[in-house]
Short mmCIF file of C-alpha atoms in Angstrom, two decimals:
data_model
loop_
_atom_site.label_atom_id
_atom_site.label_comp_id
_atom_site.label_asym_id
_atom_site.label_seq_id
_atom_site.Cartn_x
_atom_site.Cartn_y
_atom_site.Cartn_z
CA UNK A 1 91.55 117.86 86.59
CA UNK A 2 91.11 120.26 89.22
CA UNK A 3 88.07 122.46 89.83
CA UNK A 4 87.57 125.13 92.79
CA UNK A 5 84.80 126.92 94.61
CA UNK A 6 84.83 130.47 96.00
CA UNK A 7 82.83 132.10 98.65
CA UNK A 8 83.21 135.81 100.43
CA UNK A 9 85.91 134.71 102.51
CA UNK A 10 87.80 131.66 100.86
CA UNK A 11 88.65 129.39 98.23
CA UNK A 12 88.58 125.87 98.26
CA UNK A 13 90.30 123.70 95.56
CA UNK A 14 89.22 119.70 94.99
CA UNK A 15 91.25 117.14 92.94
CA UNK A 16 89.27 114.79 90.64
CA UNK A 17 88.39 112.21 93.46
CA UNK A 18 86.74 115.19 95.21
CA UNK A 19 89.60 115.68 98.27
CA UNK A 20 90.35 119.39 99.11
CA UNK A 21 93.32 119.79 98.53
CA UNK A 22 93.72 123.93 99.05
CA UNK A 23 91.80 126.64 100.80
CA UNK A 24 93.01 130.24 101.25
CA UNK A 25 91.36 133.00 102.63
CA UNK A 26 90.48 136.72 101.41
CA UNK A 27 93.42 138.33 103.67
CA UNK A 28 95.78 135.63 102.00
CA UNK A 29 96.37 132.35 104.50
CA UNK A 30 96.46 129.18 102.56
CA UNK A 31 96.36 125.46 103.48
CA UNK A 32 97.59 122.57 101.17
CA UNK A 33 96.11 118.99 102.38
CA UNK A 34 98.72 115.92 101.48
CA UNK A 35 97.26 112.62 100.68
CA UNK A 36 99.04 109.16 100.52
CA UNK A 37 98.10 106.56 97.62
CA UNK A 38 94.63 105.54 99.17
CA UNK A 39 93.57 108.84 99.98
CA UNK A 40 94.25 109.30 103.80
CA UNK A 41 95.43 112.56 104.76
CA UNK A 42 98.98 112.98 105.42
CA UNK A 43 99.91 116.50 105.90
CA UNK A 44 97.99 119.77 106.42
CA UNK A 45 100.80 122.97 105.27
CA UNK A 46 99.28 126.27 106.34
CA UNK A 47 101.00 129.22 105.15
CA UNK A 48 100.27 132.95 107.05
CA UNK A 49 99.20 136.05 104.56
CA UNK A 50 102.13 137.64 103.02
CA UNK A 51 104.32 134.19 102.97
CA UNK A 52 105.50 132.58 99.39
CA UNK A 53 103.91 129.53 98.89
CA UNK A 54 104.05 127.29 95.41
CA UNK A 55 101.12 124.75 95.08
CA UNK A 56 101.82 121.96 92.35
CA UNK A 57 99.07 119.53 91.33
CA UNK A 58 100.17 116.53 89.17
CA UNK A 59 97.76 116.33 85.92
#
């Protein structure tokens, strides 16, 4: 389960546990946030506006 929050100028997107796990902005950036098994953050993946990026979320 997945829920997400909007504002003017972004998006946020939580997992269940409550970790972001993707913002993007109203001109189109995005960020995806990577977390290992016990929840420390691994990898921030920031795309630019314009640039293809696929999110997948395991249920």
């Amino acid at each position: 389960m997945f829920s997400s929050m909007t504002s003017s100028a972004a998006t946020y997107v939580y997992d269940s546990s409550g970790k972001l796990v993707a913002v993007s902005d109203d001109v189109g950036a995005s960020a995806r946030y990577i977390y290992d098994s016990i929840g420390d953050l691994l990898t921030v993946d920031r795309f630019a506006a314009g640039q293809l990026a696929i999110f997948t979320f395991p249920d």
